[in-house]
CSV table of N, CA, C and O in Angstrom, one decimal:
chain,number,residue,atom,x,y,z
U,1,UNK,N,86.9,152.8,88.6
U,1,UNK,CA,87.2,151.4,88.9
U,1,UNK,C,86.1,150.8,89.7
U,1,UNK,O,85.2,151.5,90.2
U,2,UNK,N,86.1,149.5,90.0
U,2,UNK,CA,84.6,149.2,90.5
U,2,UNK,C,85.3,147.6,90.9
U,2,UNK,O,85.3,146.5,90.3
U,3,UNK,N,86.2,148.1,92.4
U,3,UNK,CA,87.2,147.4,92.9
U,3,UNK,C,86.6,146.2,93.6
U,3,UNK,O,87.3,145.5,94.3
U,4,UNK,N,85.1,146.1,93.4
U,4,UNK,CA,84.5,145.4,94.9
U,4,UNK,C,84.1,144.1,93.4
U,4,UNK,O,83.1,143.4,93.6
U,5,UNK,N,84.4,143.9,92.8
U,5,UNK,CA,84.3,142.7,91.7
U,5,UNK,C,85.7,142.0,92.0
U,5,UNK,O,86.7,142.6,92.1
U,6,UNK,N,85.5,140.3,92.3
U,6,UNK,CA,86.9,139.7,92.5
U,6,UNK,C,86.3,138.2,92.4
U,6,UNK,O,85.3,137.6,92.8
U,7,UNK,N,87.8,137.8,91.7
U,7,UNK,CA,87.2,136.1,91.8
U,7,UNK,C,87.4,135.4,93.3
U,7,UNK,O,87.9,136.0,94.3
U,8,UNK,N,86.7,134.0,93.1
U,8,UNK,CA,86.9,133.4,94.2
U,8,UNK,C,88.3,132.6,94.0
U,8,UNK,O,89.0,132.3,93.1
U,9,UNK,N,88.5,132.5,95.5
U,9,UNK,CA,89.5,131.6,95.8
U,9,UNK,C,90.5,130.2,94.7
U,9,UNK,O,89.9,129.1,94.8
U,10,UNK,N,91.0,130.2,94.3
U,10,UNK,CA,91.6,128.6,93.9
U,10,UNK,C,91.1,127.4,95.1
U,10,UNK,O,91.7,127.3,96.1
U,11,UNK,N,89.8,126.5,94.8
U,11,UNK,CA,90.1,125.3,96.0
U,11,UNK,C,89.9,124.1,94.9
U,11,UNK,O,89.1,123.9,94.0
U,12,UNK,N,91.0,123.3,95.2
U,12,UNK,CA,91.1,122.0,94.3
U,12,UNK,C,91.4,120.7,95.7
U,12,UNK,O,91.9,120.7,96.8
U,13,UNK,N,90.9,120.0,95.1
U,13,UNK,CA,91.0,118.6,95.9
U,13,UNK,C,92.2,117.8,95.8
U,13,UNK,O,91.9,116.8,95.2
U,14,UNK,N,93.4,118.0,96.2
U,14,UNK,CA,94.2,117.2,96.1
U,14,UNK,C,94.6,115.7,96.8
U,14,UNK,O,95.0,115.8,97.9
U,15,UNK,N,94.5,114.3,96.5
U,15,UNK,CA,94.6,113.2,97.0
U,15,UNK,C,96.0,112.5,96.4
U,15,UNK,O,96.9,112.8,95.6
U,16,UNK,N,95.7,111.5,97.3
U,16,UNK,CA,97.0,110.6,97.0
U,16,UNK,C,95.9,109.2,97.5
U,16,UNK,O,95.0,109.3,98.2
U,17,UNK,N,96.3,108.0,96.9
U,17,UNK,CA,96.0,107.4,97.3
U,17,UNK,C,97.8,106.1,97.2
U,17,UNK,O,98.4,106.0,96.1
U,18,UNK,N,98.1,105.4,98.2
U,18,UNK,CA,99.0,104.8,98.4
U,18,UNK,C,99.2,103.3,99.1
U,18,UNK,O,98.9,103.3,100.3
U,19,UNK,N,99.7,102.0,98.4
U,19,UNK,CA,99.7,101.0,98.8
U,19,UNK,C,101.1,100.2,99.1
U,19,UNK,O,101.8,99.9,98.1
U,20,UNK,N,101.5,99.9,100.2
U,20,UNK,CA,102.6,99.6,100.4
U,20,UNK,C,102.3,97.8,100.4
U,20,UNK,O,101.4,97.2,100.9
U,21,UNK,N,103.8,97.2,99.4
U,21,UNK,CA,103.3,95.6,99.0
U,21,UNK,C,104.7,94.7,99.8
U,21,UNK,O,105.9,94.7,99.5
U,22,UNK,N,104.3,94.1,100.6
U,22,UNK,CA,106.1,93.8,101.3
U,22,UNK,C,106.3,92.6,100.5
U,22,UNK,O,105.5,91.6,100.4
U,23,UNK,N,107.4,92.6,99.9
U,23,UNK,CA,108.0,91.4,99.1
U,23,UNK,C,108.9,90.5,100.0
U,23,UNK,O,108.8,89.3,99.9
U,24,UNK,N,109.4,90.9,100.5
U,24,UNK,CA,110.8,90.1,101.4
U,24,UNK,C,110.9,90.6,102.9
U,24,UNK,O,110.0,91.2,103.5
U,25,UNK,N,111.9,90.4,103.4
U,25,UNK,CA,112.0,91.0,104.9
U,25,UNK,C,112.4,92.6,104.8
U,25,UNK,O,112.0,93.4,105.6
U,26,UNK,N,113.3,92.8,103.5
U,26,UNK,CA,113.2,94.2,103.5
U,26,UNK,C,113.2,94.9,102.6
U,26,UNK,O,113.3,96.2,102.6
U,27,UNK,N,113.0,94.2,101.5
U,27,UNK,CA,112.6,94.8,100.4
U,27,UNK,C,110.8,95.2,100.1
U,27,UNK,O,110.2,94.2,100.5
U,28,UNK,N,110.2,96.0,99.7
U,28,UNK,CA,109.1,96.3,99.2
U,28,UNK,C,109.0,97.1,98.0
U,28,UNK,O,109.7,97.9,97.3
U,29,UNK,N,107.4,96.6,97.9
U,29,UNK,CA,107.1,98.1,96.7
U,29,UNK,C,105.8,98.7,96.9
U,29,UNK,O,104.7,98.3,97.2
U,30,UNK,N,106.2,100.1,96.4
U,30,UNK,CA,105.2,101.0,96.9
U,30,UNK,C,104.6,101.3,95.8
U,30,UNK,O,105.4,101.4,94.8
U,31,UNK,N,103.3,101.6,95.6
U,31,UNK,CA,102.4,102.0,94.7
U,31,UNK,C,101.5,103.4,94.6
U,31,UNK,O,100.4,103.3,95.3
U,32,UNK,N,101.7,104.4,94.0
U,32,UNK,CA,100.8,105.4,94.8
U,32,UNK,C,99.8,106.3,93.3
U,32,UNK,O,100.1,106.2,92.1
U,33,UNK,N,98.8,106.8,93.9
U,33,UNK,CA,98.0,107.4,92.7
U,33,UNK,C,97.6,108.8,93.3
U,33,UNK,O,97.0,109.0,94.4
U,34,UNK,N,97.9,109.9,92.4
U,34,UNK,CA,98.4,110.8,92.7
U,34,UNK,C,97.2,111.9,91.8
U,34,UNK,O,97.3,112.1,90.6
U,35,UNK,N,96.2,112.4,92.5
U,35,UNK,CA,94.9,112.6,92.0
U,35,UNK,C,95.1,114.3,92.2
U,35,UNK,O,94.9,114.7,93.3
U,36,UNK,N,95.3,115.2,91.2
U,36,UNK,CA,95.8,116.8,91.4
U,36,UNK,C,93.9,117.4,90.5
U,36,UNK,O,93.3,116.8,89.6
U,37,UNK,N,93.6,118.5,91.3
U,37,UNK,CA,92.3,118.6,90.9
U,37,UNK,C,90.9,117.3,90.6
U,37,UNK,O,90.2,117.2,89.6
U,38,UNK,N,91.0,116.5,91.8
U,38,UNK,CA,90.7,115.2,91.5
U,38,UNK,C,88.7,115.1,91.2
U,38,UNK,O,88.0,114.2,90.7
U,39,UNK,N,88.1,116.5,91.8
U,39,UNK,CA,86.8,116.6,91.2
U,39,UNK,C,86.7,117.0,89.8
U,39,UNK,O,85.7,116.6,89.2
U,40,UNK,N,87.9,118.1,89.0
U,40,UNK,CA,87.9,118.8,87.9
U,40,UNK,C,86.9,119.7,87.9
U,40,UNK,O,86.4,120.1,86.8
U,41,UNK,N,86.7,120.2,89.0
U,41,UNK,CA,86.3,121.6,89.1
U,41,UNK,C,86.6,122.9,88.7
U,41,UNK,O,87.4,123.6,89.3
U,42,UNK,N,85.8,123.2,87.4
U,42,UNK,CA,86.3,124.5,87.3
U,42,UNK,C,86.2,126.0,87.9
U,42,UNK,O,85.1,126.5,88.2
U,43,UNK,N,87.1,126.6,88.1
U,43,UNK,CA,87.1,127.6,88.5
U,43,UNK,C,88.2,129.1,87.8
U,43,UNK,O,89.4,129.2,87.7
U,44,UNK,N,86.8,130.2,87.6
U,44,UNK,CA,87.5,131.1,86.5
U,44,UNK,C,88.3,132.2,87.1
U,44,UNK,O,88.8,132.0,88.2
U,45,UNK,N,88.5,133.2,86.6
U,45,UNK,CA,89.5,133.9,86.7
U,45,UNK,C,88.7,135.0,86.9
U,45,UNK,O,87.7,135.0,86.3
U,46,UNK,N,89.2,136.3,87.8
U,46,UNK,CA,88.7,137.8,87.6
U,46,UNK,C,87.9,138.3,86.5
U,46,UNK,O,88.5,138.3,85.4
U,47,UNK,N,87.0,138.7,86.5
U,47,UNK,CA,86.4,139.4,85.5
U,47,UNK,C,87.3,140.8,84.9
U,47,UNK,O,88.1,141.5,85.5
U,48,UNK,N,86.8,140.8,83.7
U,48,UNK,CA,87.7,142.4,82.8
U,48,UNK,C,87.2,143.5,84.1
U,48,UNK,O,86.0,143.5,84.3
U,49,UNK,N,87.7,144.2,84.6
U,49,UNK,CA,87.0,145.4,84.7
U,49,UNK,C,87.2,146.7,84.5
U,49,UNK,O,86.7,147.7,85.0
U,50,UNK,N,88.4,146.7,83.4
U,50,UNK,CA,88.2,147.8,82.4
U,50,UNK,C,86.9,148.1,81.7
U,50,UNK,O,86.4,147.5,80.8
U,51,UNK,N,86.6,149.0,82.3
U,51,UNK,CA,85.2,150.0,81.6
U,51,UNK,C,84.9,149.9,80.5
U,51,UNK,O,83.8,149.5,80.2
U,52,UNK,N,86.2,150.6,79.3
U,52,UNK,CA,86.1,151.0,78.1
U,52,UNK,C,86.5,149.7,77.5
U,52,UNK,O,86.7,149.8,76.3
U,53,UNK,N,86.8,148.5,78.1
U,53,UNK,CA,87.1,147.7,77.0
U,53,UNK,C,85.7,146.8,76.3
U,53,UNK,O,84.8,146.5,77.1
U,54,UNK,N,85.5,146.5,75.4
U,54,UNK,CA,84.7,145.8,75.0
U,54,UNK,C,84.3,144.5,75.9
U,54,UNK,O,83.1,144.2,76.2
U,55,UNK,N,85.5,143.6,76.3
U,55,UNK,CA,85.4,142.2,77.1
U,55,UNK,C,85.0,143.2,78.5
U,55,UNK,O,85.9,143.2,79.4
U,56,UNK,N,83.9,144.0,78.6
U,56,UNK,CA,84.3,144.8,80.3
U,56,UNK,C,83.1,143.3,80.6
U,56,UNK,O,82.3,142.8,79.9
U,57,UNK,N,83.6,142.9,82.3
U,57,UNK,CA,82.6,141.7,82.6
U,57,UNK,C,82.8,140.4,82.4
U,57,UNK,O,82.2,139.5,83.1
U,58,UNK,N,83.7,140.1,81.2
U,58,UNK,CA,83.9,139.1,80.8
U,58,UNK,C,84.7,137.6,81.5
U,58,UNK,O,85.9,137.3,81.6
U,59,UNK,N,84.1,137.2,81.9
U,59,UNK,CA,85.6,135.7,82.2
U,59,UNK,C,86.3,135.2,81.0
U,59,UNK,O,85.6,134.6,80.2
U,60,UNK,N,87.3,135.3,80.9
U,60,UNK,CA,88.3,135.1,79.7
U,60,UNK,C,88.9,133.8,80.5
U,60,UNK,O,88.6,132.9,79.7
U,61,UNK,N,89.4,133.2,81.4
U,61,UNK,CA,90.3,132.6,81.8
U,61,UNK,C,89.9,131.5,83.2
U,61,UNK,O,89.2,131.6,84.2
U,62,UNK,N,90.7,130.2,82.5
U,62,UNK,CA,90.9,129.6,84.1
U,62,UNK,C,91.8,129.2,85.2
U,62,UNK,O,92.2,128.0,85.2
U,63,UNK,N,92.0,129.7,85.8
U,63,UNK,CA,92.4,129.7,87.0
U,63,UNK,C,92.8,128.7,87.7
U,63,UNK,O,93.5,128.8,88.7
U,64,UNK,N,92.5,127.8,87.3
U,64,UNK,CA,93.2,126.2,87.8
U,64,UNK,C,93.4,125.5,87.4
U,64,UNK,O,92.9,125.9,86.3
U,65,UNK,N,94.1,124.2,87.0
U,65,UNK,CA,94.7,123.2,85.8
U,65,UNK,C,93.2,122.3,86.1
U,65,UNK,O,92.2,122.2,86.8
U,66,UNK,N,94.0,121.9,85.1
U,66,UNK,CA,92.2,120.3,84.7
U,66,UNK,C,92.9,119.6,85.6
U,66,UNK,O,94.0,120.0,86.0
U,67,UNK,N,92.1,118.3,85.8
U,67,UNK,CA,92.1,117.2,86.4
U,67,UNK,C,93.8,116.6,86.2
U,67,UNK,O,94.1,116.7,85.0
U,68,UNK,N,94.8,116.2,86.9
U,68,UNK,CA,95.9,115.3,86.6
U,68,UNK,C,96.2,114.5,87.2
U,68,UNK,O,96.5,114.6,88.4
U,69,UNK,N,96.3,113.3,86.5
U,69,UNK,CA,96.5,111.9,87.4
U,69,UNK,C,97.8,111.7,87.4
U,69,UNK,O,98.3,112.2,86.3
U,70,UNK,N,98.8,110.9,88.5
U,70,UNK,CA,99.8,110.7,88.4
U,70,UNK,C,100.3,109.0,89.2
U,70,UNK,O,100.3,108.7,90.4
U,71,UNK,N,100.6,108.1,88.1
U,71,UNK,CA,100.6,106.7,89.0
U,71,UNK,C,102.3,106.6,89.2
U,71,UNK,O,103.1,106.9,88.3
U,72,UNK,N,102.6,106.3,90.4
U,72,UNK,CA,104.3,106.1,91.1
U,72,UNK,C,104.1,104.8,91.3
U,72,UNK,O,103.0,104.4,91.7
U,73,UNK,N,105.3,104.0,91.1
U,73,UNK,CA,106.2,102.7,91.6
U,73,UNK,C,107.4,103.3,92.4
U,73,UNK,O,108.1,104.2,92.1
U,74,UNK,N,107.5,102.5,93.3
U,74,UNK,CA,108.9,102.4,94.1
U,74,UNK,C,108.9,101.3,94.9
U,74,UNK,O,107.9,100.7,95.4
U,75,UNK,N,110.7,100.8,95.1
U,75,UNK,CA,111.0,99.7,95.6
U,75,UNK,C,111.6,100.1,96.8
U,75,UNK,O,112.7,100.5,96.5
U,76,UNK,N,111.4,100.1,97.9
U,76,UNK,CA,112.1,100.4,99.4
U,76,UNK,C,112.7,99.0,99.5
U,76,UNK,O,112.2,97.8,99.5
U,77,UNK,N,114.4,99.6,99.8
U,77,UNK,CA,114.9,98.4,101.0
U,77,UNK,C,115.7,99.2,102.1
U,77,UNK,O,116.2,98.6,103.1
C-alpha cells in the first residue's frame, strides 16, 4: 500500500449576498443571492492506489459540486 498519497482538502467559497427593501412601516422584502462553490473550483478526488489495477494513479472523480447559484424572495412583516 503506499498510504502517504491523499487528496487535498474540500475548500469552496461559499457567499450570500443579501438586500433588505422596506416597503411600509412593517412590511418588507428581502432579496438574497446565494453563491455555493462561487469560484467553481475544481477539486479531485484520491488517486487509485490499488497497485494491480490498471487506473493505479488515476483521478477518476470530483470531489466537489460545480458552481450553484440560488436567488431567494421574502416578505417580512
Amino acid at each position: 500500500y503506499i498510504d502517504s498519497l491523499r487528496a487535498d482538502g474540500i475548500r469552496n467559497w461559499d457567499t450570500k449576498i443579501l438586500r433588505r427593501f422596506p416597503i411600509h412601516e412593517r412590511l418588507g422584502l428581502v432579496v438574497a443571492l446565494d453563491m455555493l462553490n462561487m469560484t467553481n473550483h475544481t477539486q479531485f478526488t484520491a488517486p487509485n492506489t490499488t497497485v494491480t489495477s490498471s487506473g493505479f494513479g488515476a483521478l477518476t472523480g470530483q470531489a466537489n459540486w460545480p458552481r450553484i447559484l440560488q436567488f431567494n424572495t421574502r416578505i417580512e412583516f
